[in-house]
CSV table of C-alpha atoms in Angstrom, one decimal:
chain,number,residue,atom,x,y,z
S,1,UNK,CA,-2.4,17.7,-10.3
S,2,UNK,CA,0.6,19.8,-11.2
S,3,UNK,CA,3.0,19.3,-8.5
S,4,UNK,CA,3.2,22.4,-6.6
S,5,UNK,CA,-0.4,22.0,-5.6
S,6,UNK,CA,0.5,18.7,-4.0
S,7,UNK,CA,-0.9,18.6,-0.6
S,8,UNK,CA,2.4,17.4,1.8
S,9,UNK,CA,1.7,13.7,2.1
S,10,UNK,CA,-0.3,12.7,5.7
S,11,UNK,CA,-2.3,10.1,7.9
S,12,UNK,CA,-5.6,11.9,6.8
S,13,UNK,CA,-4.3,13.3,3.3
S,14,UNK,CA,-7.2,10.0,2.2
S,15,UNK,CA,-9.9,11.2,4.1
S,16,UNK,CA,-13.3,12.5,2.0
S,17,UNK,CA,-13.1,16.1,3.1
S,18,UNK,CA,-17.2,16.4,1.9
S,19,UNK,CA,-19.0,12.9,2.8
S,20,UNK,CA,-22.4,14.2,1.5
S,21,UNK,CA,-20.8,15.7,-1.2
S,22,UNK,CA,-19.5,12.6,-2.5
S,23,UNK,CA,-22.3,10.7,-1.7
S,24,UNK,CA,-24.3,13.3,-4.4
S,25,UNK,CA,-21.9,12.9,-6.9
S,26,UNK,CA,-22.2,9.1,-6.9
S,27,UNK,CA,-25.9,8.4,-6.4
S,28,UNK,CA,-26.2,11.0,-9.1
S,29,UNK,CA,-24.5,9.4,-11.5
S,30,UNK,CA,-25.8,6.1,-10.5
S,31,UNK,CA,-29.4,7.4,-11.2
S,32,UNK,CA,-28.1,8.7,-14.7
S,33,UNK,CA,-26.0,5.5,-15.6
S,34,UNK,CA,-28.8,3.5,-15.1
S,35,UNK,CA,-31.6,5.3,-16.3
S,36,UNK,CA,-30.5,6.8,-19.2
S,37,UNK,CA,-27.2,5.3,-20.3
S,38,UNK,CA,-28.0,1.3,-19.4
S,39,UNK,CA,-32.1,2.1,-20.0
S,40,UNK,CA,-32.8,-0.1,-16.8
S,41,UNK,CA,-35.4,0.9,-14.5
S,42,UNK,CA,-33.3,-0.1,-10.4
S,43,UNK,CA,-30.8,-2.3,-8.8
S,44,UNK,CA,-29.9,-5.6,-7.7
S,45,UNK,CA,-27.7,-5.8,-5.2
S,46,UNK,CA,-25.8,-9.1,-3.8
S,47,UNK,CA,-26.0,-8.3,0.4
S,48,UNK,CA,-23.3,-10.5,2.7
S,49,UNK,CA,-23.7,-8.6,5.9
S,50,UNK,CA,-20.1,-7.1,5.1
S,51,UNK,CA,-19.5,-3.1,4.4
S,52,UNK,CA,-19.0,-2.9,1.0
S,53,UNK,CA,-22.4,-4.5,0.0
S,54,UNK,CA,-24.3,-2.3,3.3
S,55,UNK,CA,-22.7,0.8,1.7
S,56,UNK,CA,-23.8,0.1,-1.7
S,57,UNK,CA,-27.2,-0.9,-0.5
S,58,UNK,CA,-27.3,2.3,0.9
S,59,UNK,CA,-26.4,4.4,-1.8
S,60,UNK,CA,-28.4,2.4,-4.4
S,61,UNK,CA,-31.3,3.2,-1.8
S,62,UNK,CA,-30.6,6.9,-2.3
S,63,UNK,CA,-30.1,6.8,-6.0
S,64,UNK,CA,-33.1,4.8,-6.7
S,65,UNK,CA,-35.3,4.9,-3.2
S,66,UNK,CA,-36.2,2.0,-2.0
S,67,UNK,CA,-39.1,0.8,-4.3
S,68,UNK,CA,-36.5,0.6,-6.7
S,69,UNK,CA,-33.7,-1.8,-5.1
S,70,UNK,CA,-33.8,-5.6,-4.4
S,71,UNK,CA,-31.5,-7.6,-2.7
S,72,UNK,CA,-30.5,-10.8,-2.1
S,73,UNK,CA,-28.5,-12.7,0.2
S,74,UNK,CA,-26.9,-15.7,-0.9
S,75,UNK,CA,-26.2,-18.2,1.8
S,76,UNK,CA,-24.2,-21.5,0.8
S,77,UNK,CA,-23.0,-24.2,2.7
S,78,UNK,CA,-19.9,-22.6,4.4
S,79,UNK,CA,-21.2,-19.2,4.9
S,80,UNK,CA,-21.2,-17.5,8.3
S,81,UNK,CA,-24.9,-17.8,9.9
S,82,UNK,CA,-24.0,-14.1,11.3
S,83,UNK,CA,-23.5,-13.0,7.1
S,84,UNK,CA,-27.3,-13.6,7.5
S,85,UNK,CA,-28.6,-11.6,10.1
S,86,UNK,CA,-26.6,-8.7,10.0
S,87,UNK,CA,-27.6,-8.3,5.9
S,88,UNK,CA,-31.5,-9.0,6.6
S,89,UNK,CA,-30.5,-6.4,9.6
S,90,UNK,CA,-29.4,-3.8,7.1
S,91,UNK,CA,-31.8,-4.4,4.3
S,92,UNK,CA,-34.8,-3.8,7.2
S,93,UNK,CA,-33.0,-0.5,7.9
S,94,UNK,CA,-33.4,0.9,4.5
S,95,UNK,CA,-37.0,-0.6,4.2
S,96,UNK,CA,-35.4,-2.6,0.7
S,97,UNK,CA,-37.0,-6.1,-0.3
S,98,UNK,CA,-34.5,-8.9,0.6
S,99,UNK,CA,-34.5,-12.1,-0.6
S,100,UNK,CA,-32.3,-15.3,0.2
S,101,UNK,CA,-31.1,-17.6,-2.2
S,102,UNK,CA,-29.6,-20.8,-1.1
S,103,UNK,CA,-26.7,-21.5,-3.4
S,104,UNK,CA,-25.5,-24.5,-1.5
S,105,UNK,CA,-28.0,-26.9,-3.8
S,106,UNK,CA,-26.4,-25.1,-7.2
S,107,UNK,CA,-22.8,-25.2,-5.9
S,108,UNK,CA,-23.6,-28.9,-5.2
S,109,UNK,CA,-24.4,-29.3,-8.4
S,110,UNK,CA,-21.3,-28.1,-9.7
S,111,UNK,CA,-19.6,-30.3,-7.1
S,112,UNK,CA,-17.9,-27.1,-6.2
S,113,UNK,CA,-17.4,-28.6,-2.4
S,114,UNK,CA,-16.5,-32.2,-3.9
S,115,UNK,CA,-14.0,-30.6,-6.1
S,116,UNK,CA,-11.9,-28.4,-3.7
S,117,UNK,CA,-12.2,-31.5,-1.0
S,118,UNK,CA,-10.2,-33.5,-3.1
S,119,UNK,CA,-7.8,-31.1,-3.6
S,120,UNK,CA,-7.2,-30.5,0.1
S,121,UNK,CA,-7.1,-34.3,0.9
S,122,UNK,CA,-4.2,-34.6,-1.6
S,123,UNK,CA,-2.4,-32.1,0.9
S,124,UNK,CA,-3.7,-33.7,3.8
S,125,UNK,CA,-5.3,-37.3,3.8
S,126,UNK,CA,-6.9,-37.3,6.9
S,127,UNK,CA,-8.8,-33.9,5.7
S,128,UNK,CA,-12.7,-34.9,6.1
S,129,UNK,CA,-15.5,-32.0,5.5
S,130,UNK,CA,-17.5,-33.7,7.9
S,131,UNK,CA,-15.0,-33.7,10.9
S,132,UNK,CA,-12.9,-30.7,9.8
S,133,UNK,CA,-13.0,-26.8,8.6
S,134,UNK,CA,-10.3,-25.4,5.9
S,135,UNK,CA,-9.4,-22.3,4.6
S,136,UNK,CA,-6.4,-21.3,2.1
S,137,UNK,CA,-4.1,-18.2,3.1
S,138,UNK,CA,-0.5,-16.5,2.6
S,139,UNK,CA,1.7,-18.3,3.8
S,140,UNK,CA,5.0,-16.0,4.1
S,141,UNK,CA,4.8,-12.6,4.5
S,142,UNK,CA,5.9,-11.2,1.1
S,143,UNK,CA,5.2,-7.4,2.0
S,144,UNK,CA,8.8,-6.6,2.0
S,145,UNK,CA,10.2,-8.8,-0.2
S,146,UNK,CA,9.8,-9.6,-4.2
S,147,UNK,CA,8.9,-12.5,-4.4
S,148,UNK,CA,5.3,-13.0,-4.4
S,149,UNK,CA,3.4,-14.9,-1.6
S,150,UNK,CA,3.1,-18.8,-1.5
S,151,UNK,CA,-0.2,-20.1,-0.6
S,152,UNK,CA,-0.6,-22.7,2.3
S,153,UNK,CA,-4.1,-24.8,3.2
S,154,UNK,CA,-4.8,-24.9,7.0
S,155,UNK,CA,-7.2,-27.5,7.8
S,156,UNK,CA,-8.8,-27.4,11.4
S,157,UNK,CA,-10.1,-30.3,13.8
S,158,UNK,CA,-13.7,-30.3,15.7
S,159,UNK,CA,-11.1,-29.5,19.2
S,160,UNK,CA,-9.7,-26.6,17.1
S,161,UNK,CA,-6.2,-28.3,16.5
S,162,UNK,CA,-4.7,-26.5,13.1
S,163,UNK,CA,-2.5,-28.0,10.9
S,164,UNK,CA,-0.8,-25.9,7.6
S,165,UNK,CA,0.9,-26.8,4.5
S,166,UNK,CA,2.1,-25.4,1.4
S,167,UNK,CA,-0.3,-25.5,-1.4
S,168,UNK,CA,1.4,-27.7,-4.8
S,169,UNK,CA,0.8,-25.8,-7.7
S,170,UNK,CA,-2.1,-28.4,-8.6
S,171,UNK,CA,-4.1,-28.2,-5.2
S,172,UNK,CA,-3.5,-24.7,-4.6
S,173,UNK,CA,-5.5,-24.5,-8.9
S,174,UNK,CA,-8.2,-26.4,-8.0
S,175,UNK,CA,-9.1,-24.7,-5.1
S,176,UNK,CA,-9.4,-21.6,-6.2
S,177,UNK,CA,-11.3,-22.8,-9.4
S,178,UNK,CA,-13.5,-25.0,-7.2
S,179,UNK,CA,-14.3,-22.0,-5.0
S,180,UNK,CA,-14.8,-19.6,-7.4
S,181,UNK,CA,-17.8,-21.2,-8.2
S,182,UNK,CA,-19.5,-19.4,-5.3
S,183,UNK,CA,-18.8,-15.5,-6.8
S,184,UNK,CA,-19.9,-16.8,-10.6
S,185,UNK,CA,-22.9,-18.6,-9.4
S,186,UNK,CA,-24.1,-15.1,-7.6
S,187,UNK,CA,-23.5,-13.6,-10.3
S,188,UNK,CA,-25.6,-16.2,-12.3
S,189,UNK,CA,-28.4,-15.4,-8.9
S,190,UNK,CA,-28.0,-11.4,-9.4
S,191,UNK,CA,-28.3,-11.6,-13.3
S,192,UNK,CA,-31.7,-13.4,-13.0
S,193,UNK,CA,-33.2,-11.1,-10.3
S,194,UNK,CA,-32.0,-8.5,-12.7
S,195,UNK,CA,-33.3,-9.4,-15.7
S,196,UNK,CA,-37.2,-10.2,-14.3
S,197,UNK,CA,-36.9,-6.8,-13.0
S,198,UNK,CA,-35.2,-5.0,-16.0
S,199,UNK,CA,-32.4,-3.8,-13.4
S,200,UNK,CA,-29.0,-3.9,-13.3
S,201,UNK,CA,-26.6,-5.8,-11.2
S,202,UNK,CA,-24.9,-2.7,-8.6
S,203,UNK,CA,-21.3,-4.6,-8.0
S,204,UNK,CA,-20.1,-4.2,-4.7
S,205,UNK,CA,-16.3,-3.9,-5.1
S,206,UNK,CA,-13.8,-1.5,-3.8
S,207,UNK,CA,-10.9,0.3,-5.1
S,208,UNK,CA,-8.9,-2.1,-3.1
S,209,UNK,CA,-10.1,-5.3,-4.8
S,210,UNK,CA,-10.2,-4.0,-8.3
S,211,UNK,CA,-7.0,-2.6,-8.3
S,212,UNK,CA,-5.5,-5.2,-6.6
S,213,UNK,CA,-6.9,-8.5,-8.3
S,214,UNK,CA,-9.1,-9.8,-5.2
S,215,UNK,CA,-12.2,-10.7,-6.8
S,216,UNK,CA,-13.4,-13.5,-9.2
S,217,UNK,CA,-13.6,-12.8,-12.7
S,218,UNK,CA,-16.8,-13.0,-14.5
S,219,UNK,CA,-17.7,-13.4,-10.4
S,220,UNK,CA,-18.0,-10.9,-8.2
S,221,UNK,CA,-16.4,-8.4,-10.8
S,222,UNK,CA,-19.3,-9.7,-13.3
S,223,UNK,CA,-21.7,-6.6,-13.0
S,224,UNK,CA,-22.9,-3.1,-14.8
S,225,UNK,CA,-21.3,-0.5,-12.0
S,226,UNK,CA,-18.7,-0.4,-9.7
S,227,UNK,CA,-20.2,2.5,-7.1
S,228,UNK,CA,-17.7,2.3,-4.6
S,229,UNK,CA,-15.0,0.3,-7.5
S,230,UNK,CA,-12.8,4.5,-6.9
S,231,UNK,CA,-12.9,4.2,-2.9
S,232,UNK,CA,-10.7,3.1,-0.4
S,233,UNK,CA,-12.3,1.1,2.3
S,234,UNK,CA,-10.8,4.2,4.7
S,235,UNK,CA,-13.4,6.1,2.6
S,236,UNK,CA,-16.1,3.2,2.3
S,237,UNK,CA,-16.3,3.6,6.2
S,238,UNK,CA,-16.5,7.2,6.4
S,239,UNK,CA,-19.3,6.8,3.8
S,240,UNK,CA,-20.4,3.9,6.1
S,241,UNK,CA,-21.2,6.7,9.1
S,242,UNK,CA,-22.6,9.2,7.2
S,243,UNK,CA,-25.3,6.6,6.5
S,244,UNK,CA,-25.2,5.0,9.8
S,245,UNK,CA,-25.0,1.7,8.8
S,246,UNK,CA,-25.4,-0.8,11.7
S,247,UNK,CA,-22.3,-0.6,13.9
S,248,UNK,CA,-22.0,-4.9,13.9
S,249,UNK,CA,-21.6,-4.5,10.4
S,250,UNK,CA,-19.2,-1.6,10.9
S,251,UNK,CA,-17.3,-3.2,13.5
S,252,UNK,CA,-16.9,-6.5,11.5
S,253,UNK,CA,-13.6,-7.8,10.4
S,254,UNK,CA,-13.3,-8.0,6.5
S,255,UNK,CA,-13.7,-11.8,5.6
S,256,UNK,CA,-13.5,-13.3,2.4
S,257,UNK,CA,-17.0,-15.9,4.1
S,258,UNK,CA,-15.2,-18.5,1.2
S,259,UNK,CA,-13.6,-21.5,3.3
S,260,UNK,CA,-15.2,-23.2,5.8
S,261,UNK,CA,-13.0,-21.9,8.6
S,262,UNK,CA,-12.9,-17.9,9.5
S,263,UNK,CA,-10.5,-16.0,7.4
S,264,UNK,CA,-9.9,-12.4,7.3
S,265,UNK,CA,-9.3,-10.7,3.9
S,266,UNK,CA,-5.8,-9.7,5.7
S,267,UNK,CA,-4.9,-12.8,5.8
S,268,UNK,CA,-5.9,-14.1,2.6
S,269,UNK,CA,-5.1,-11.5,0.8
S,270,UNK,CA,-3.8,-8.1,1.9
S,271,UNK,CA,-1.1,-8.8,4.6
S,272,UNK,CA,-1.7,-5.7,6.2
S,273,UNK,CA,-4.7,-3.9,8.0
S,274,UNK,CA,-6.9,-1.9,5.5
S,275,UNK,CA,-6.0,1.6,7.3
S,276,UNK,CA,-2.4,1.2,6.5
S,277,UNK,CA,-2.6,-0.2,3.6
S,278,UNK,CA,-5.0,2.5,2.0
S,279,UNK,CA,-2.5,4.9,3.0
S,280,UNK,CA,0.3,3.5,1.2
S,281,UNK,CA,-1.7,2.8,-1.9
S,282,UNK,CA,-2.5,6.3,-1.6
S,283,UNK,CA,1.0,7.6,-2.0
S,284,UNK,CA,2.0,4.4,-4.5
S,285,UNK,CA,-1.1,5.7,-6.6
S,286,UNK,CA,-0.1,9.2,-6.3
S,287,UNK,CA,3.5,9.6,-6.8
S,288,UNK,CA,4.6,10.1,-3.3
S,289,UNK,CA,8.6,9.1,-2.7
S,290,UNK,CA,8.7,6.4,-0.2
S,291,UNK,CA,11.0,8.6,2.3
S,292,UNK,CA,8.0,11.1,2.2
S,293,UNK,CA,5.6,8.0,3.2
S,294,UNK,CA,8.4,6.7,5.6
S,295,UNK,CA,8.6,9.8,7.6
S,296,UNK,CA,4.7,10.3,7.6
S,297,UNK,CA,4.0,6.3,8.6
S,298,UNK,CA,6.5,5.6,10.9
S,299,UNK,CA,8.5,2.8,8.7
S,300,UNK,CA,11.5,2.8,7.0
S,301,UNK,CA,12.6,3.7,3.5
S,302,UNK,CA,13.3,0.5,2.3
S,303,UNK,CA,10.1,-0.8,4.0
S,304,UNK,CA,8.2,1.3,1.9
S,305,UNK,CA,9.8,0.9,-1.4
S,306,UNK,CA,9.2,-3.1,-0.7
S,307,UNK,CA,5.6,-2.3,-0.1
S,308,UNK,CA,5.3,-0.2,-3.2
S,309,UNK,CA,7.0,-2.5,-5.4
S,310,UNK,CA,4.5,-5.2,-4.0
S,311,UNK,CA,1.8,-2.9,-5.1
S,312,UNK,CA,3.3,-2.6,-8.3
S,313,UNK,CA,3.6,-6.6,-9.1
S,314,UNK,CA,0.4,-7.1,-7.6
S,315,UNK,CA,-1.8,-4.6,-10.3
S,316,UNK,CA,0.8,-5.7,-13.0
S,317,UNK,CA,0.0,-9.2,-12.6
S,318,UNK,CA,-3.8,-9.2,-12.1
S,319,UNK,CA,-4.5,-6.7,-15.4
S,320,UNK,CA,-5.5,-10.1,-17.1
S,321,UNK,CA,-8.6,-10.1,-14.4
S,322,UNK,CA,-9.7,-6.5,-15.3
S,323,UNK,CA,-9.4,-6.7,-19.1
S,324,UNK,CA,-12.5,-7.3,-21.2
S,325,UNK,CA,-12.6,-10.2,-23.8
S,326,UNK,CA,-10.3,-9.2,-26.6
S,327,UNK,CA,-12.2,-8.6,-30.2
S,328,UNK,CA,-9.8,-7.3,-32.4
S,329,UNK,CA,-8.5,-9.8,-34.3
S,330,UNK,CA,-9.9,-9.2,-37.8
S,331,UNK,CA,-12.2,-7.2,-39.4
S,332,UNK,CA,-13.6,-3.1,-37.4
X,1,UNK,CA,26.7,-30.1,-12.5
X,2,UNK,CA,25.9,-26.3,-12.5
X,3,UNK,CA,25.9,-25.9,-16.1
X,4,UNK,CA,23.2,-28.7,-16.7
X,5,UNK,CA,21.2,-27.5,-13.7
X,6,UNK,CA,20.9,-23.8,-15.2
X,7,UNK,CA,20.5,-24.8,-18.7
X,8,UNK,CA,17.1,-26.9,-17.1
X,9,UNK,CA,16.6,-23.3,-14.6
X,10,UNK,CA,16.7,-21.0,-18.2
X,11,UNK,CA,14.6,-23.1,-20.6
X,12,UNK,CA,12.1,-23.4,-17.8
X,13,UNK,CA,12.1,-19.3,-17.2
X,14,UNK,CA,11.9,-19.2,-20.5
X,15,UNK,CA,9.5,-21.2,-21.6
X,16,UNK,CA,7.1,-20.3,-18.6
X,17,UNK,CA,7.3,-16.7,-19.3
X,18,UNK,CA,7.1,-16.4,-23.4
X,19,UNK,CA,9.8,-13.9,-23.3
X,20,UNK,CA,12.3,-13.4,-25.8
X,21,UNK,CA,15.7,-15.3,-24.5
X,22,UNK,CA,17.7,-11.8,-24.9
X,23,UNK,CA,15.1,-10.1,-21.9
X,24,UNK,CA,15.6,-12.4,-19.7
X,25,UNK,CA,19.6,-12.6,-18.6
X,26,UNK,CA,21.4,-14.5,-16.4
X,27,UNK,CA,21.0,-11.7,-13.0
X,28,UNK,CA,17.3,-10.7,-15.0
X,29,UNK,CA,15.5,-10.1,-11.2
X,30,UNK,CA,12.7,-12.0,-12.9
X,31,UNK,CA,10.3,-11.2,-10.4
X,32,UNK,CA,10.7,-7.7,-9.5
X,33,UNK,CA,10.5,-7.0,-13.0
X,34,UNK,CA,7.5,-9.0,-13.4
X,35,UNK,CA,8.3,-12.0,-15.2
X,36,UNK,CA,6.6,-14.5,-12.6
X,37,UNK,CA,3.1,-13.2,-10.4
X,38,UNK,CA,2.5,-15.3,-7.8
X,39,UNK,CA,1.0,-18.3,-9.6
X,40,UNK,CA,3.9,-17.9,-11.6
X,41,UNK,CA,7.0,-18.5,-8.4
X,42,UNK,CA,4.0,-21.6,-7.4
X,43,UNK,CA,4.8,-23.1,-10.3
X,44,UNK,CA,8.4,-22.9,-10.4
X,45,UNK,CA,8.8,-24.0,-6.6
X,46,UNK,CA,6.9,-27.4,-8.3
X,47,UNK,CA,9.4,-27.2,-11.6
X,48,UNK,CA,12.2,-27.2,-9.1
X,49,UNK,CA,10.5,-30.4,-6.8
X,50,UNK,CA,10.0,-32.3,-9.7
X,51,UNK,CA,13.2,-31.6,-12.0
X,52,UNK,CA,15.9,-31.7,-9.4
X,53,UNK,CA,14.2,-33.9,-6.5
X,54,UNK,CA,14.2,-30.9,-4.0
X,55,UNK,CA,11.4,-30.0,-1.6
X,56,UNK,CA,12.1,-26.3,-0.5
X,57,UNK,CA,10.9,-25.5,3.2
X,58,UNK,CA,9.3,-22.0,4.5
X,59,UNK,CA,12.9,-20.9,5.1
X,60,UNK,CA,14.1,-21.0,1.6
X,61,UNK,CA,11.3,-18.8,0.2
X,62,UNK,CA,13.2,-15.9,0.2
X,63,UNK,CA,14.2,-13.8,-2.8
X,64,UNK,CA,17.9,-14.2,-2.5
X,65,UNK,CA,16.9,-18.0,-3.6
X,66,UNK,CA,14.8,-17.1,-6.4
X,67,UNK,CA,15.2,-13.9,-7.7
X,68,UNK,CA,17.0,-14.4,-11.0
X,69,UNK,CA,18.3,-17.7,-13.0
X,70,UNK,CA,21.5,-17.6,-11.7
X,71,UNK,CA,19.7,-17.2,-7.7
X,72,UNK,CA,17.9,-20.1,-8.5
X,73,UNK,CA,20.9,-21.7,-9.7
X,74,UNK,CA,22.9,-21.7,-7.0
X,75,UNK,CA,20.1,-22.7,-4.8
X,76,UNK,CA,19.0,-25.5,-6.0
X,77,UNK,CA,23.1,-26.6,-6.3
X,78,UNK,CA,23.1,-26.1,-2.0
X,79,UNK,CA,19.6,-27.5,-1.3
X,80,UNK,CA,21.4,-30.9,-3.1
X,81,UNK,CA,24.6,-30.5,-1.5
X,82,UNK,CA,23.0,-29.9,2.0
């Protein structure tokens, strides 16, 4: 955009100006991608409950009607029971065929739960699965500073008593690895769905998550199309009302439904609330001084320049997750 | 004291980040220019536990601490003297 014809920088400078008219452009260019560039006849679609997946359910509806969609919901062991209803909820809605997959049996199998147990009980000895819920999270607040977050592991008691640590570099390894069993073996799920039905896999992830590194590689970012992979959630919930998805669904806080214990993606991941973040991304992405985003948000300069640089470190170091396996080593 | 502790700061920077010895200097912010992600500062808070017998609390993890060799330096010389 030459820079004349940059719009002044505002609150509601991310908002689709034309829902419908993005939801065309995308459902027409899913139709075409997968009929006649990947040859594949529909969609398989992964369905948590949350509003990424319920969107993309929706549009894959639109671009493929109904007939041509199947979806899956893939319980595990610590998986909310609400993740459940609410997707079976919103697969009814759009009259698409949902099926549950238990992956608790697989992930057993891969002694994904044994694997990250051990980990936590070398933080905290007393940790028992049986007696106790954990989840992993940021542990300072690294928005304006940086130095990139530290992870801690809370564990919590039947009585709901909490107890936190910083994660060694070991534990805090394992956990992740052990847990990211859960996105790769959905992937595994989708990819066999999708191949008996000669259909691609429609990943659910955001701009957010790609951009940003929160997603599992060869996991959740294991798929043939990203529909919503260009839109900030801010966008994902307008698109979310033009197709009136299910207001519980809607109204649900963004959890990562990994750990045992609740978690919000905020405060796994993000450390701040999606419509504030989305709007600095927004003038990060698009070249916006940070006085210009101070004045508009309501923070200060050096706030903002903290936050941008955060965003800067943060795609810089997670280019490893988006880059395809390297071939060119010898030969064309 | 200080000279042995930085020599052990720099060959760990270095080696952890492959980078050539003449881009990282002594006041290199190593992580704002993106030498060290966030797996990257894990890592070196466990370097610093094991190498110089240190157990940094939540109070220390801020950037004036760690954000170049000679930042590290001079805190891991306080956090012994403390």
């Amino acid at each position: 955009m030459n820079s004349k014809d940059k719009k002044p920088f505002s609150k509601d400078i991310i908002l689709l100006d034309n829902v419908e008219e993005a939801v065309n452009s995308i459902v027409n260019k899913m139709r075409s991608d997968t009929f006649q560039r990947l040859h594949r006849m529909g969609g398989v679609i992964g369905i948590s409950g949350g509003i990424d997946s319920a969107v993309c359910l929706a549009l894959a509806a639109k671009a493929y009607g109904p007939g041509k969609c199947f979806s899956i919901m893939m319980p595990e062991h610590d998986s909310s029971p609400e993740s459940e209803t609410l997707a079976k909820e919103l697969a009814d809605k759009f009259g698409i065929k949902a099926i549950k997959e238990d992956l608790t049996g697989a992930l057993a199998g891969f002694n994904c739960y044994g694997r990250r147990d051990e980990a936590v009980k070398k933080v905290f000895p007393e940790y028992n699965p049986k007696d106790y819920k954990m989840k992993i999270g940021i542990k300072q607040s690294g928005l304006y500073t940086n130095l990139p977050p530290v992870f801690s592991v809370t564990i919590v008691d039947k009585d709901g008593n909490e107890k936190e640590d910083r994660l060694p570099v070991k534990e805090f390894l394992q956990i992740v690895a052990a847990s990211n069993f859960k996105q790769r073996s959905r992937m595994c799920m989708l990819y066999y769905h999708a191949e008996v039905l000669h259909y691609i896999v429609v990943g659910t992830s955001n701009k957010n998550e790609k951009e940003q590194g929160f997603f599992v590689k060869f996991g959740d970012g294991g798929s043939d199309i990203f529909p919503i992979g260009n839109l900030y959630k801010t966008q994902i919930y307008q698109l979310a009302e033009y197709f009136e998805i299910p207001q519980a669904i809607i109204d649900r806080t963004p959890t990562t439904d990994t750990y045992s214990a609740e978690q919000t993606q905020e405060e796994f991941f993000y450390q701040l609330p999606y419509p504030l973040m989305d709007r600095y991304w927004y003038g990060y992405e698009n070249g916006y001084s940070p006085a210009e985003v101070a004045s508009v948000m309501g923070e200060t300069e050096e706030h903002v320049k903290s936050i941008f640089t955060n965003f800067e470190r943060k795609y810089k170091t997670t280019e490893y997750m988006r880059m395809a396996p390297i071939r060119d080593y010898y030969g064309k | 004291m200080r000279d042995e502790i930085k020599q052990k700061v720099t060959t760990y920077v270095l080696d952890s980040t492959f980078a050539e010895k003449e881009k990282i200097k002594d006041d290199t912010l190593i992580f704002q220019e993106g030498f060290f992600d966030s797996m990257g500062f894990v890592m070196l808070l466990g370097f610093l536990e094991e190498a110089f017998e240190i157990r940094p609390v939540d109070a220390d993890l801020v950037e004036e601490n760690f954000e170049s060799i000679n930042a590290i330096t001079n805190y891991v010389i306080n956090k012994k003297a403390a």
